[in-house]
């Protein structure tokens, strides 16, 4: 089956995360019934495949990846500022433009089962809006197979890269979906002023926020407090993400508790790429009412040489880092790239249920726990009712 | 090519870890020349493949894995003792015997590129030597494709599982290659007595030692000190491994330095499975002169649901956990499953060089760094000059 050319098609013999076995009807772009296929209706055998909702890649950089380029040895930098500079050296060495490199990553993400992706685009005085424009072109090109949200990301800082504040506004006017930020203290050395610019722009353009925060320990938690305050001040609850927030894994329980409470009260989501060392404590955040979701972050780029765009394998890594072993915990790891991500990204109409968009991925696994513990190589991916990757 | 049926065969166009491109001659079971293939000699095109030495799986449990069984949900235990008990419950639920389950893991390990494996076999009053006997049967069955070293592992403790001391001796008489131990303080609550039994048995039978040590922080480091002392006392330098040793990642620099020095002085190797949280600091240990190597440990068993037997991907995880990014560091990550493992396991005649055994693995990668950062799916595996997995 290389395409769906009938209005209605039953996939027969699927397993579902709740343990049910049933057939699923694709009715145009949507899911019809889930139950027993109508006798005589067009159908395909999908016995032994587990049906999971379309996966969500919560954090990538389509402009940064070197996927498909010749091997680029990592250039070691001693500080974040130095590594920002070295990234430009490394990117100048590859010939393929962002639209080519980013397209490779988008293709792989789709093949691995992603139906939605949030990507950051570097914005600064040197790049101008070039990376953003390339990502917007990718967003259009992949619109029928992958929904891409683009964050205008001030990778060189805002205050220390003059003109970036104006560029952020220009980026939103050009079509960015969210405004980003970066280490308000660690990079720009003025957390309040940095965040005021970010939230002013978000407020002016009615857009959400996704801030990279690597600042450590108490400093990072202080900044999370500021972000929570500013989010409430402009009524942006539910539309703000802080990416990484290693600090949440580095502080004493009292500071953690106070910070998690502020995040929950302001509806701020935390994105993690499952780093080694200081990963935010996922369970404790969830118990405090904070939405936590996962993303791949750097995929074979100037920041890190790892990764291939498989967001399911990133959920495996998140589960491993958090010491998850039970089926329930492995299920929660899947939530990090499905339901929790959908909430963080504001996706309406998400999930495998009658009437919802026919966006899902089929894998050879008995249970979600098995799929997360050992991501199966084969993926059969549907988006808008069409088979977009794999074969059935 | 499904088998080598000529005495001499050239593999043409290989890349090597040092950056050279050359052809490699297989002469019977050994590597002949590395250079330019003789005109007219039998040859196969291997252009674009990187030649790495045969990989070494430093730590598995062939008797524990549930690979190929229906999904076994993890049974959560609150303590190591409770989890030891629950493992027996879980293992009683699967029908396939150790020789079947272990064979699946051995086959996968070979297909991923392993030529040598160290496996632990549970020995206790209930199991008796049954697991060991099954692993010995596997060692014989796979002898032409995979060298297996077997550790007689007192999974239920020695002092708290009466009769295990005699079983350890019986295990070595039956053919175990090394004697094991387990948390001398945490499980047996008498580190000196536990270790005296282990080292007495090793001394009596002239065998090496590989001890599981999960005991934390200062306690674990205290035990490492005892192990170093006993190793020196019976002249077992170079034949003792401590597996896991999380404690080395949990203590202050002074304790770490003192412990690492003692380990180096006694020629004790540290095995890591690249856990989350307290992984031993690999670079600091190496700088102190300690051999560090890597293994998969639990592969889809009662202890953890992860893994598929790919030791190259475990090197990726080790590199990721240690924050490695440079080509040099990625090369060191490969050492953890090649040269460093070979030293720890006492393998003579190891490595890709003229005259050495023709044991190697070919992968689609430009550099070792690329192979470690993104383990290629395709593996072409040679052992004793024969193609044992993959196609060329």
PDB file of C-alpha atoms in Angstrom, chain A residues 67 69-74 76 83 273-277 300 302-308 313-314 316-327 329-330 366-367 369-370 372-374, chain B residues 67 69-74 76 83 273-277 300 302-308 313-314 316-327 329-330 366-367 369-370 372-374:
ATOM      1  CA  UNK A  67      22.420  15.291   8.690  1.00  0.00           C
ATOM      2  CA  UNK A  69      26.636  16.122   5.181  1.00  0.00           C
ATOM      3  CA  UNK A  70      30.112  14.643   5.372  1.00  0.00           C
ATOM      4  CA  UNK A  71      31.220  14.077   8.962  1.00  0.00           C
ATOM      5  CA  UNK A  72      31.858  17.359  10.802  1.00  0.00           C
ATOM      6  CA  UNK A  73      34.194  16.888  13.778  1.00  0.00           C
ATOM      7  CA  UNK A  74      32.955  18.715  16.846  1.00  0.00           C
ATOM      8  CA  UNK A  76      35.190  22.185  21.428  1.00  0.00           C
ATOM      9  CA  UNK A  83      30.368  27.563  21.294  1.00  0.00           C
ATOM     10  CA  UNK A 273      15.945  16.384  25.812  1.00  0.00           C
ATOM     11  CA  UNK A 274      16.890  13.794  28.465  1.00  0.00           C
ATOM     12  CA  UNK A 275      20.419  15.049  29.043  1.00  0.00           C
ATOM     13  CA  UNK A 276      22.944  13.232  31.143  1.00  0.00           C
ATOM     14  CA  UNK A 277      23.502  14.731  34.560  1.00  0.00           C
ATOM     15  CA  UNK A 300      24.212  15.808  14.602  1.00  0.00           C
ATOM     16  CA  UNK A 302      27.736  21.825  15.948  1.00  0.00           C
ATOM     17  CA  UNK A 303      26.470  21.381  19.509  1.00  0.00           C
ATOM     18  CA  UNK A 304      26.379  17.598  19.661  1.00  0.00           C
ATOM     19  CA  UNK A 305      27.125  14.792  17.218  1.00  0.00           C
ATOM     20  CA  UNK A 306      24.395  12.410  18.392  1.00  0.00           C
ATOM     21  CA  UNK A 307      20.991  11.514  17.089  1.00  0.00           C
ATOM     22  CA  UNK A 308      19.071  10.664  13.981  1.00  0.00           C
ATOM     23  CA  UNK A 313      14.143   6.673  20.870  1.00  0.00           C
ATOM     24  CA  UNK A 314      14.370  10.003  22.717  1.00  0.00           C
ATOM     25  CA  UNK A 316      13.432   5.690  25.564  1.00  0.00           C
ATOM     26  CA  UNK A 317      16.350   7.822  26.688  1.00  0.00           C
ATOM     27  CA  UNK A 318      14.112   9.961  28.904  1.00  0.00           C
ATOM     28  CA  UNK A 319      12.709   6.817  30.524  1.00  0.00           C
ATOM     29  CA  UNK A 320      16.205   5.403  31.009  1.00  0.00           C
ATOM     30  CA  UNK A 321      17.526   8.620  32.538  1.00  0.00           C
ATOM     31  CA  UNK A 322      14.590   8.746  34.952  1.00  0.00           C
ATOM     32  CA  UNK A 323      14.993   5.099  35.989  1.00  0.00           C
ATOM     33  CA  UNK A 324      11.607   4.043  34.626  1.00  0.00           C
ATOM     34  CA  UNK A 325      11.000   0.300  34.437  1.00  0.00           C
ATOM     35  CA  UNK A 326       7.321  -0.435  35.013  1.00  0.00           C
ATOM     36  CA  UNK A 327       4.772  -0.529  32.216  1.00  0.00           C
ATOM     37  CA  UNK A 329       6.242   4.510  33.748  1.00  0.00           C
ATOM     38  CA  UNK A 330       7.097   3.480  30.202  1.00  0.00           C
ATOM     39  CA  UNK A 366       2.909  -5.904  22.029  1.00  0.00           C
ATOM     40  CA  UNK A 367       2.643  -2.998  24.428  1.00  0.00           C
ATOM     41  CA  UNK A 369       6.196  -0.442  27.328  1.00  0.00           C
ATOM     42  CA  UNK A 370       7.844  -2.666  24.766  1.00  0.00           C
ATOM     43  CA  UNK A 372       9.437   2.520  24.459  1.00  0.00           C
ATOM     44  CA  UNK A 373      11.971   0.080  25.940  1.00  0.00           C
ATOM     45  CA  UNK A 374      13.034  -1.195  22.521  1.00  0.00           C
TER      46      UNK A 374
ATOM     47  CA  UNK B  67      14.550 -11.583  24.521  1.00  0.00           C
ATOM     48  CA  UNK B  69       9.581 -14.021  24.929  1.00  0.00           C
ATOM     49  CA  UNK B  70       6.209 -12.330  25.127  1.00  0.00           C
ATOM     50  CA  UNK B  71       6.402  -8.985  26.906  1.00  0.00           C
ATOM     51  CA  UNK B  72       7.086  -9.371  30.642  1.00  0.00           C
ATOM     52  CA  UNK B  73       5.963  -6.323  32.619  1.00  0.00           C
ATOM     53  CA  UNK B  74       8.551  -5.238  35.171  1.00  0.00           C
ATOM     54  CA  UNK B  76       8.823  -3.301  41.001  1.00  0.00           C
ATOM     55  CA  UNK B  83      14.198  -7.498  43.405  1.00  0.00           C
ATOM     56  CA  UNK B 273      26.880  -0.043  31.705  1.00  0.00           C
ATOM     57  CA  UNK B 274      26.498   3.750  31.364  1.00  0.00           C
ATOM     58  CA  UNK B 275      23.728   4.124  33.931  1.00  0.00           C
ATOM     59  CA  UNK B 276      21.837   7.331  34.486  1.00  0.00           C
ATOM     60  CA  UNK B 277      22.843   9.208  37.584  1.00  0.00           C
ATOM     61  CA  UNK B 300      15.162  -6.930  28.576  1.00  0.00           C
ATOM     62  CA  UNK B 302      13.572  -8.780  35.259  1.00  0.00           C
ATOM     63  CA  UNK B 303      15.946  -5.966  36.246  1.00  0.00           C
ATOM     64  CA  UNK B 304      15.352  -3.619  33.336  1.00  0.00           C
ATOM     65  CA  UNK B 305      13.267  -3.719  30.170  1.00  0.00           C
ATOM     66  CA  UNK B 306      15.735  -1.895  27.908  1.00  0.00           C
ATOM     67  CA  UNK B 307      18.209  -3.025  25.306  1.00  0.00           C
ATOM     68  CA  UNK B 308      18.659  -5.305  22.377  1.00  0.00           C
ATOM     69  CA  UNK B 313      24.913   1.532  20.959  1.00  0.00           C
ATOM     70  CA  UNK B 314      26.012   1.052  24.579  1.00  0.00           C
ATOM     71  CA  UNK B 316      27.078   5.648  22.307  1.00  0.00           C
ATOM     72  CA  UNK B 317      25.225   5.810  25.606  1.00  0.00           C
ATOM     73  CA  UNK B 318      28.475   5.842  27.585  1.00  0.00           C
ATOM     74  CA  UNK B 319      29.745   8.713  25.436  1.00  0.00           C
ATOM     75  CA  UNK B 320      26.469  10.594  25.844  1.00  0.00           C
ATOM     76  CA  UNK B 321      26.428  10.128  29.615  1.00  0.00           C
ATOM     77  CA  UNK B 322      29.999  11.387  29.877  1.00  0.00           C
ATOM     78  CA  UNK B 323      29.316  14.439  27.699  1.00  0.00           C
ATOM     79  CA  UNK B 324      31.721  13.370  24.945  1.00  0.00           C
ATOM     80  CA  UNK B 325      31.512  15.326  21.708  1.00  0.00           C
ATOM     81  CA  UNK B 326      34.946  15.532  20.088  1.00  0.00           C
ATOM     82  CA  UNK B 327      36.217  12.910  17.673  1.00  0.00           C
ATOM     83  CA  UNK B 329      36.396  11.393  22.913  1.00  0.00           C
ATOM     84  CA  UNK B 330      34.134   9.386  20.625  1.00  0.00           C
ATOM     85  CA  UNK B 366      33.210   7.774   7.629  1.00  0.00           C
ATOM     86  CA  UNK B 367      34.872   7.882  11.026  1.00  0.00           C
ATOM     87  CA  UNK B 369      33.169   9.300  15.784  1.00  0.00           C
ATOM     88  CA  UNK B 370      30.306   8.927  13.332  1.00  0.00           C
ATOM     89  CA  UNK B 372      29.727   5.911  17.823  1.00  0.00           C
ATOM     90  CA  UNK B 373      27.491   8.991  17.571  1.00  0.00           C
ATOM     91  CA  UNK B 374      25.046   7.284  15.237  1.00  0.00           C
TER      92      UNK B 374
END
